[in-house]
Coordinates of C-alpha atoms in Angstrom, one line a residue:
X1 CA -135.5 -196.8 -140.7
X2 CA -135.1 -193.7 -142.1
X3 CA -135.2 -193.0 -146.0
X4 CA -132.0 -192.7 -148.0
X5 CA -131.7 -190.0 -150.5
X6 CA -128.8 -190.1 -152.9
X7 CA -127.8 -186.6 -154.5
X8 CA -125.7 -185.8 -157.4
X9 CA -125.5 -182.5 -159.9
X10 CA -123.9 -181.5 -163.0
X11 CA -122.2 -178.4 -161.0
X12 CA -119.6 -180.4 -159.1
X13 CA -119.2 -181.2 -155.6
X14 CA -117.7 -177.7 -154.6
X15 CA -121.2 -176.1 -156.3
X16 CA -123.7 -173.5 -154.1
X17 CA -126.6 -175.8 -155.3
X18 CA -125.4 -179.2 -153.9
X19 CA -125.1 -177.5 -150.8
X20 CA -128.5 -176.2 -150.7
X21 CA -130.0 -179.9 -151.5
X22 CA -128.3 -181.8 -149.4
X23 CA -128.9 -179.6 -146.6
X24 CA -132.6 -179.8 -147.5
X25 CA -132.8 -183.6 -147.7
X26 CA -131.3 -184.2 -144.3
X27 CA -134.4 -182.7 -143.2
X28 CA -136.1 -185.9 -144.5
X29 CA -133.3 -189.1 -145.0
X30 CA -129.6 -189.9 -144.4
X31 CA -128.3 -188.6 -147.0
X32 CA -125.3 -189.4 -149.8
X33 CA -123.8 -187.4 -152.3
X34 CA -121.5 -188.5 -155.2
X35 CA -121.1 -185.3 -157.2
X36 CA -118.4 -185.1 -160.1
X37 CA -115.3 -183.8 -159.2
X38 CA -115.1 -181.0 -161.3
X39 CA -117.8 -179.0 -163.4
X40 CA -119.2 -181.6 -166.0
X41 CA -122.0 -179.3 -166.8
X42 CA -123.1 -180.0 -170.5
X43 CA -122.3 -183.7 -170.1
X44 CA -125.4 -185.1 -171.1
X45 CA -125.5 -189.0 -170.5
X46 CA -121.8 -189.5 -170.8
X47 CA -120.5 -192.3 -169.3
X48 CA -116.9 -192.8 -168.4
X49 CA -115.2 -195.9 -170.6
X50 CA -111.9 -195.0 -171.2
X51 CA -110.1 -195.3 -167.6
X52 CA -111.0 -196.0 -164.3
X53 CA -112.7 -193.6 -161.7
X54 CA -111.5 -192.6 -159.0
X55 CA -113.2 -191.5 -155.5
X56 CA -112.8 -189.7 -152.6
X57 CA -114.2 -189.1 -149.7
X58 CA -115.3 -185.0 -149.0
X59 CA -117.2 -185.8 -145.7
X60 CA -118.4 -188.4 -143.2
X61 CA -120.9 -186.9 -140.4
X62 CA -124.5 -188.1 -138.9
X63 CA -126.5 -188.9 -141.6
X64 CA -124.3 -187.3 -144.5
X65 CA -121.6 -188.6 -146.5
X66 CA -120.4 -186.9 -149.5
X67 CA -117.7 -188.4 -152.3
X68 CA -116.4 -186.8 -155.2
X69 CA -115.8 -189.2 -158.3
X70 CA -113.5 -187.9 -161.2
X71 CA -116.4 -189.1 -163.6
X72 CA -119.7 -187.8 -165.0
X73 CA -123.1 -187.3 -163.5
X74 CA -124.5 -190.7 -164.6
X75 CA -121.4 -192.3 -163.3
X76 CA -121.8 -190.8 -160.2
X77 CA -125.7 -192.6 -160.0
X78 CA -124.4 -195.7 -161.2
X79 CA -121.3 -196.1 -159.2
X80 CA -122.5 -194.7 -156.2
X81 CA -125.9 -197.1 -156.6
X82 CA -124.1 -199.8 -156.6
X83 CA -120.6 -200.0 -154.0
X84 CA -121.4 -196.4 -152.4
X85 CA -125.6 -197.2 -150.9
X86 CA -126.2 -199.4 -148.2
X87 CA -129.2 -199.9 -149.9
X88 CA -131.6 -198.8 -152.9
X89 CA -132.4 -195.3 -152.4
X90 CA -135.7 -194.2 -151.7
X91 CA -135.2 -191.1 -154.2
X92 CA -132.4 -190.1 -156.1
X93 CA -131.7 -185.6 -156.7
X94 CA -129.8 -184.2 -159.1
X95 CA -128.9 -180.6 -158.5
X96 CA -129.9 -178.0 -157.8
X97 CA -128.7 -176.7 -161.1
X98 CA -127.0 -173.4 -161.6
X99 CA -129.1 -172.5 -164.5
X100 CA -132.4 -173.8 -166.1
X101 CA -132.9 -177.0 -167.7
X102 CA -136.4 -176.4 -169.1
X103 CA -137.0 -177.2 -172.9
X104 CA -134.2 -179.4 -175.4
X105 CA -131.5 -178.4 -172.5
X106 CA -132.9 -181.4 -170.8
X107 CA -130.9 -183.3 -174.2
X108 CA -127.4 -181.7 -173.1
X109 CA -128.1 -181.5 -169.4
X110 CA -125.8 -183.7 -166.9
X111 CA -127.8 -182.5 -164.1
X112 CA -131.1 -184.3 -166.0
X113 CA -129.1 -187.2 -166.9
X114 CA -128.4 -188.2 -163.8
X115 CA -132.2 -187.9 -163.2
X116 CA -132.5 -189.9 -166.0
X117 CA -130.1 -192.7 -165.3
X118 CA -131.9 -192.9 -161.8
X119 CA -135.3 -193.9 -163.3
X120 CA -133.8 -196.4 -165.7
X121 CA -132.6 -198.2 -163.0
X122 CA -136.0 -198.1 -161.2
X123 CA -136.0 -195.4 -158.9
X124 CA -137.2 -192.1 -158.5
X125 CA -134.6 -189.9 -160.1
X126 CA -135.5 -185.3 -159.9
X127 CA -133.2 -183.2 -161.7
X128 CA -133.5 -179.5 -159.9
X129 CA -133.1 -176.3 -161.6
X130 CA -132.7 -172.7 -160.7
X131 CA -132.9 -170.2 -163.4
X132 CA -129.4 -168.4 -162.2
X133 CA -126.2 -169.2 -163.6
X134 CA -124.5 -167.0 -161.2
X135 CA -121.8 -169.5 -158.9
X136 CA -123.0 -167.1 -155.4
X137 CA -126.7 -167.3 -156.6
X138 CA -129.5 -167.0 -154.1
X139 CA -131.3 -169.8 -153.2
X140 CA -133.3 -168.7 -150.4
X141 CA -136.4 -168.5 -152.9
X142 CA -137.0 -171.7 -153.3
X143 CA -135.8 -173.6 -150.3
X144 CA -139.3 -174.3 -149.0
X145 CA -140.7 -175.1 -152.8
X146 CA -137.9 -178.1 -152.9
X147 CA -138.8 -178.9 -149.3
X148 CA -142.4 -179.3 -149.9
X149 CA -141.6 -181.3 -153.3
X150 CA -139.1 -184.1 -151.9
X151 CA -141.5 -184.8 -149.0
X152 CA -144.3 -185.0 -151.0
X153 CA -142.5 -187.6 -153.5
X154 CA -141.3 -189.4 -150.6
X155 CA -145.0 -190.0 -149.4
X156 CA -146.4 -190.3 -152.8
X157 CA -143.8 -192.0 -155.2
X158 CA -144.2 -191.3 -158.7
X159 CA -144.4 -194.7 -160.9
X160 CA -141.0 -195.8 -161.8
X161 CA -139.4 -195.5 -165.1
X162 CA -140.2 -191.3 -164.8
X163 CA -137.8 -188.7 -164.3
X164 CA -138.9 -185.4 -163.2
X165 CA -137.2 -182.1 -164.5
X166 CA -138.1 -179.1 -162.2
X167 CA -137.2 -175.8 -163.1
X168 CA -137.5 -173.2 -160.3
X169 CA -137.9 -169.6 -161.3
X170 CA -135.4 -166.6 -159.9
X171 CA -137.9 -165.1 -157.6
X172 CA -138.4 -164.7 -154.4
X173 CA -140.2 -167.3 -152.5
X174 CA -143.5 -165.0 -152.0
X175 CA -143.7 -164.3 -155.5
X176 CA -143.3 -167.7 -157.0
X177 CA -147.3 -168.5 -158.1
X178 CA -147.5 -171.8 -157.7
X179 CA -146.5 -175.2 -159.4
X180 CA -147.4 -176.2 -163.2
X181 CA -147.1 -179.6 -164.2
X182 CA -146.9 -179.3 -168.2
X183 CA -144.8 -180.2 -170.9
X184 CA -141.1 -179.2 -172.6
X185 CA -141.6 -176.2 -175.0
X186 CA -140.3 -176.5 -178.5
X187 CA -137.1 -175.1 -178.8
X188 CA -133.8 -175.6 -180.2
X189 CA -130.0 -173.8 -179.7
X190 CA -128.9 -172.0 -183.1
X191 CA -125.8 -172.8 -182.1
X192 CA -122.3 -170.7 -183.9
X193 CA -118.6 -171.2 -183.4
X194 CA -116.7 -168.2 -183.0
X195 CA -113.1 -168.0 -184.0
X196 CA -110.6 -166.2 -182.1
X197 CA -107.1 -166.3 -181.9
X198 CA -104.7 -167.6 -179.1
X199 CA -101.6 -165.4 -177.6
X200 CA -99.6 -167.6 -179.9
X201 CA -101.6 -166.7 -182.7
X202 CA -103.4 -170.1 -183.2
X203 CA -107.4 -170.2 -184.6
X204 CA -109.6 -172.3 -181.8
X205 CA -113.2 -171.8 -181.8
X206 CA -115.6 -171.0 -179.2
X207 CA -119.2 -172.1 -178.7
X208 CA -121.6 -169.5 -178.7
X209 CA -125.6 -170.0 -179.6
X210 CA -129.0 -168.6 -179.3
X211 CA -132.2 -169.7 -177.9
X212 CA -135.3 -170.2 -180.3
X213 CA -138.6 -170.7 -179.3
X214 CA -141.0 -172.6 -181.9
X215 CA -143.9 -172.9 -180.4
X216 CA -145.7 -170.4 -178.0
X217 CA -148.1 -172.8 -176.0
X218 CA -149.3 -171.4 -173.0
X219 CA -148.8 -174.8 -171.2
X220 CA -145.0 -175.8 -172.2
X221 CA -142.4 -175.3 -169.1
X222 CA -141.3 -171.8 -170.6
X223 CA -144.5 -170.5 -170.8
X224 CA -145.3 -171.6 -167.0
X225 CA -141.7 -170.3 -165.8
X226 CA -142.1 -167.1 -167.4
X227 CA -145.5 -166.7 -165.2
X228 CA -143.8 -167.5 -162.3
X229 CA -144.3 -170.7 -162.0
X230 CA -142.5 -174.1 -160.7
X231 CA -142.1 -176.2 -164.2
X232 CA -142.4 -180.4 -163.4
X233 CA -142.3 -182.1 -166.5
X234 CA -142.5 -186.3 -166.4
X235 CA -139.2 -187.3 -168.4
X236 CA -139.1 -190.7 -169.9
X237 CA -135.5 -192.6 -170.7
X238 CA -137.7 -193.9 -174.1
X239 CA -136.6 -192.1 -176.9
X240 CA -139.5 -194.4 -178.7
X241 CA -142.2 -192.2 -180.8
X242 CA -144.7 -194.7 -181.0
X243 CA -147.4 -193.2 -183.3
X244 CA -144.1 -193.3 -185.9
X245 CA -144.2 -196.9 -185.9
X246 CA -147.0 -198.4 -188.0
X247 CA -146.8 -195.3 -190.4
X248 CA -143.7 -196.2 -191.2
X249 CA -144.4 -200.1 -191.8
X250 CA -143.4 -199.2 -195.4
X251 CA -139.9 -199.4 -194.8
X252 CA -139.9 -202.8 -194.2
X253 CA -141.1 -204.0 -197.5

């Protein structure tokens, strides 16, 4: 029996990326994809509660099916998990990303919370990343990278409970160095609304922001992608920071 790969993204089922991936799994797996409907990039782990989800069917072939779902990226692994898989999936993708996810955009990410969603449910979940916003963007770089990744972790799986967030750098295939497994960089959005004015001269405000770097280690995901490296970094659905809890015993008294 062959494997089964389910893929989802952030993008929406229309996006470049998805394309790329699924094309790329059916190397490996009969493949499904549930991708949101529409762009639900920023989504983070926002589940749908408020009214039902919807479905429908983009394509049936050999070995491929794809759905859209009028929800978010982890209602897309959940639903899709359970009435949309024959069975449990041997690996679960999420991407591949229009954009990077490296550093605290793994916190707002849809595309990673998918990935995320996946491991707590005991499978393999890999949110993908290219570092190019652009809708058209060129994938051709890192085709064989994300090849030579999902049938490595189809081989080897990784223990479950972890998440992997991969961020692929915007070069071209010869010139990426190699991969770097390492850690998320310190960084946060200094984030700023900017008011503008409506044609019927009403305030709304946009989100604008800035990316800060706090620290400079030479190991963090930023560091590595700047190199021209392939970032992996093991994400855990814990929130828990465990050297936290006996020094703050005090708060029980």
């Amino acid at each position: 029996m062959k494997p089964l790969i389910l893929i989802t993204n952030d993008d929406g089922v229309a996006a470049k990326g998805l394309r790329v991936l699924d094309e790329i799994a059916l190397k490996f797996a009969d493949v499904i994809v549930m991708a949101p409907e529409y762009n639900a990039s920023g989504a983070s782990h926002s589940i749908t509660s408020t009214r039902p989800l919807r479905v429908r069917e983009v394509k049936n072939s050999d070995g491929l099916k794809v759905y859209a779902c009028d929800g978010t990226p982890a209602d897309c692994v959940k639903l899709a998990v359970e009435h949309f898989c024959p069975r449990q999936p041997d690996l679960v993708l999420s991407g591949i990303n229009h954009g990077s996810n490296s550093s605290i955009n793994v916190l707002y990410s849809g595309t990673m919370a998918a990935a995320i969603e996946a491991s707590a449910l005991g499978m393999t979940g890999v949110g993908i990343s290219l570092l190019n916003h652009n809708p058209e963007a060129d994938f051709s770089g890192c085709v064989l990278h994300v090849e030579k990744i999902i049938g490595q972790l189809l081989a080897h799986p990784i223990p479950q409970g972890i998440a992997l967030n991969i961020n692929i750098p915007r070069l071209d295939a010869d010139n990426i160095k190699g991969i770097h497994i390492c850690h998320a960089a310190q960084a946060r959005w200094t984030d700023s609304f900017e008011r503008r004015t409506d044609p019927q001269g009403r305030p709304y405000w946009w989100l604008t922001g800035k990316f800060e770097r706090i620290d400079n280690d030479p190991e963090s995901d930023e560091n590595r992608l700047a190199d021209g490296y392939i970032s992996i970094v093991p994400i855990l659905p814990d929130f828990t920071h465990y050297p936290s809890i006996d020094k703050l015993r005090w708060l029980e008294q």
